[in-house]
Amino acid sequence: ELKVEQNPLFLSMQEGKNYTIYCNYSTTSDRLYWYRQDPGKSLESLFVLLSNGAVKQEGRLMASLDTKARLSTLHITAAVHDLSATYFCAVDSPIPTSGTYKYIFGTGTRLKVLA
Amino acid sequence: GAGVSQSPSNKVTEKGKDVELRCDPISGHTALYWYRQRLGQGLEFLIYFQGNSAPDKSGLPSDRFSAERTGESVSTLTIQRTQQEDSAVYLCASSLAGSSFLTSGNTIYFGEGSWLTVV
């Protein structure tokens, strides 16, 4: 069964600091996704990583994928308060015999950026 | 353009009653997903539809839960004889999941959720 784990689960950091969130998954997959969830809101897509070595950047966030290590990272540079949210990674896993995939989310990392 | 629409947005029900949650996916999206998120927790996969069929129902927590999809569009998630542990937000998402997703990925788009409270 596919497992997707993130660490840390909770992160409190000062504005201006850098930090990295890690996402490990248990089975072979070349596709990894990052989503953001604000309190009381639904999830919105941040990044789609489709191959080993893929790197995507948007503002102060940069995501990378190492499929051999089954690891993705979300790096935060010079954090600002607006980045406070919960961040989820997700992996799509093939469903045997159907030719289709299901989406499994990580445990989530709750980020709080302190002013 | 219209996004994923869920109804009701909030539902308070008495223990033992049945509830039905509805999801209208983005037009043309063939894949539809239901997740459950308890307060402060992650997303728990419930069921996935490709068209009107569900290749994977493994996430449904018990036989009190069922889901269907018709017309490759609207889906309903039904919870019978609700229990307090069913209290959560139920999130629906949809995606194209077509042949191009191997090259462009399979971003899924979420609705705002149906917040269920069982009292």
PDB file of N, CA and C in Angstrom, chain A residues 1-2 27-29 31 91-96 100-104:
ATOM      1  N   GLU A   1       0.848  -1.194   0.000  1.00  0.00           N
ATOM      2  CA  GLU A   1       0.000   0.000   0.000  1.00  0.00           C
ATOM      3  C   GLU A   1       0.881   1.242   0.000  1.00  0.00           C
ATOM      4  N   LEU A   2       0.506   2.197  -0.807  1.00  0.00           N
ATOM      5  CA  LEU A   2       1.283   3.423  -0.891  1.00  0.00           C
ATOM      6  C   LEU A   2       1.141   4.254   0.378  1.00  0.00           C
ATOM      7  N   THR A  27       6.362   3.954  -2.775  1.00  0.00           N
ATOM      8  CA  THR A  27       6.341   3.132  -3.964  1.00  0.00           C
ATOM      9  C   THR A  27       6.814   3.942  -5.156  1.00  0.00           C
ATOM     10  N   THR A  28       7.120   3.264  -6.241  1.00  0.00           N
ATOM     11  CA  THR A  28       7.634   3.952  -7.404  1.00  0.00           C
ATOM     12  C   THR A  28       6.584   4.878  -7.999  1.00  0.00           C
ATOM     13  N   SER A  29       6.956   6.122  -8.189  1.00  0.00           N
ATOM     14  CA  SER A  29       6.067   7.059  -8.870  1.00  0.00           C
ATOM     15  C   SER A  29       6.908   8.164  -9.465  1.00  0.00           C
ATOM     16  N   ARG A  31       5.411  11.005 -10.446  1.00  0.00           N
ATOM     17  CA  ARG A  31       4.593  12.220 -10.401  1.00  0.00           C
ATOM     18  C   ARG A  31       4.279  12.571  -8.957  1.00  0.00           C
ATOM     19  N   VAL A  91       0.898  11.836  -4.191  1.00  0.00           N
ATOM     20  CA  VAL A  91       1.476  10.954  -5.202  1.00  0.00           C
ATOM     21  C   VAL A  91       0.349  10.190  -5.863  1.00  0.00           C
ATOM     22  N   ASP A  92       0.414  10.018  -7.171  1.00  0.00           N
ATOM     23  CA  ASP A  92      -0.599   9.153  -7.761  1.00  0.00           C
ATOM     24  C   ASP A  92      -0.048   7.750  -7.958  1.00  0.00           C
ATOM     25  N   SER A  93      -0.864   6.815  -7.555  1.00  0.00           N
ATOM     26  CA  SER A  93      -0.474   5.413  -7.457  1.00  0.00           C
ATOM     27  C   SER A  93      -1.342   4.578  -8.390  1.00  0.00           C
ATOM     28  N   PRO A  94      -0.760   3.691  -9.198  1.00  0.00           N
ATOM     29  CA  PRO A  94      -1.577   2.907 -10.123  1.00  0.00           C
ATOM     30  C   PRO A  94      -2.510   1.943  -9.394  1.00  0.00           C
ATOM     31  N   ILE A  95      -3.711   1.826  -9.931  1.00  0.00           N
ATOM     32  CA  ILE A  95      -4.681   0.847  -9.413  1.00  0.00           C
ATOM     33  C   ILE A  95      -4.544  -0.404 -10.273  1.00  0.00           C
ATOM     34  N   PRO A  96      -4.167  -1.542  -9.677  1.00  0.00           N
ATOM     35  CA  PRO A  96      -3.928  -2.762 -10.468  1.00  0.00           C
ATOM     36  C   PRO A  96      -5.113  -3.136 -11.334  1.00  0.00           C
ATOM     37  N   THR A 100      -5.710   2.790 -14.230  1.00  0.00           N
ATOM     38  CA  THR A 100      -5.918   4.147 -13.722  1.00  0.00           C
ATOM     39  C   THR A 100      -5.128   4.331 -12.424  1.00  0.00           C
ATOM     40  N   TYR A 101      -5.248   5.508 -11.883  1.00  0.00           N
ATOM     41  CA  TYR A 101      -4.425   5.890 -10.745  1.00  0.00           C
ATOM     42  C   TYR A 101      -5.295   6.469  -9.646  1.00  0.00           C
ATOM     43  N   LYS A 102      -4.830   6.355  -8.418  1.00  0.00           N
ATOM     44  CA  LYS A 102      -5.488   7.091  -7.362  1.00  0.00           C
ATOM     45  C   LYS A 102      -4.472   8.018  -6.717  1.00  0.00           C
ATOM     46  N   TYR A 103      -4.966   8.982  -6.047  1.00  0.00           N
ATOM     47  CA  TYR A 103      -4.194  10.067  -5.479  1.00  0.00           C
ATOM     48  C   TYR A 103      -4.111   9.877  -3.979  1.00  0.00           C
ATOM     49  N   ILE A 104      -2.898   9.798  -3.481  1.00  0.00           N
ATOM     50  CA  ILE A 104      -2.735   9.658  -2.038  1.00  0.00           C
ATOM     51  C   ILE A 104      -1.994  10.878  -1.513  1.00  0.00           C
TER      52      ILE A 104
END
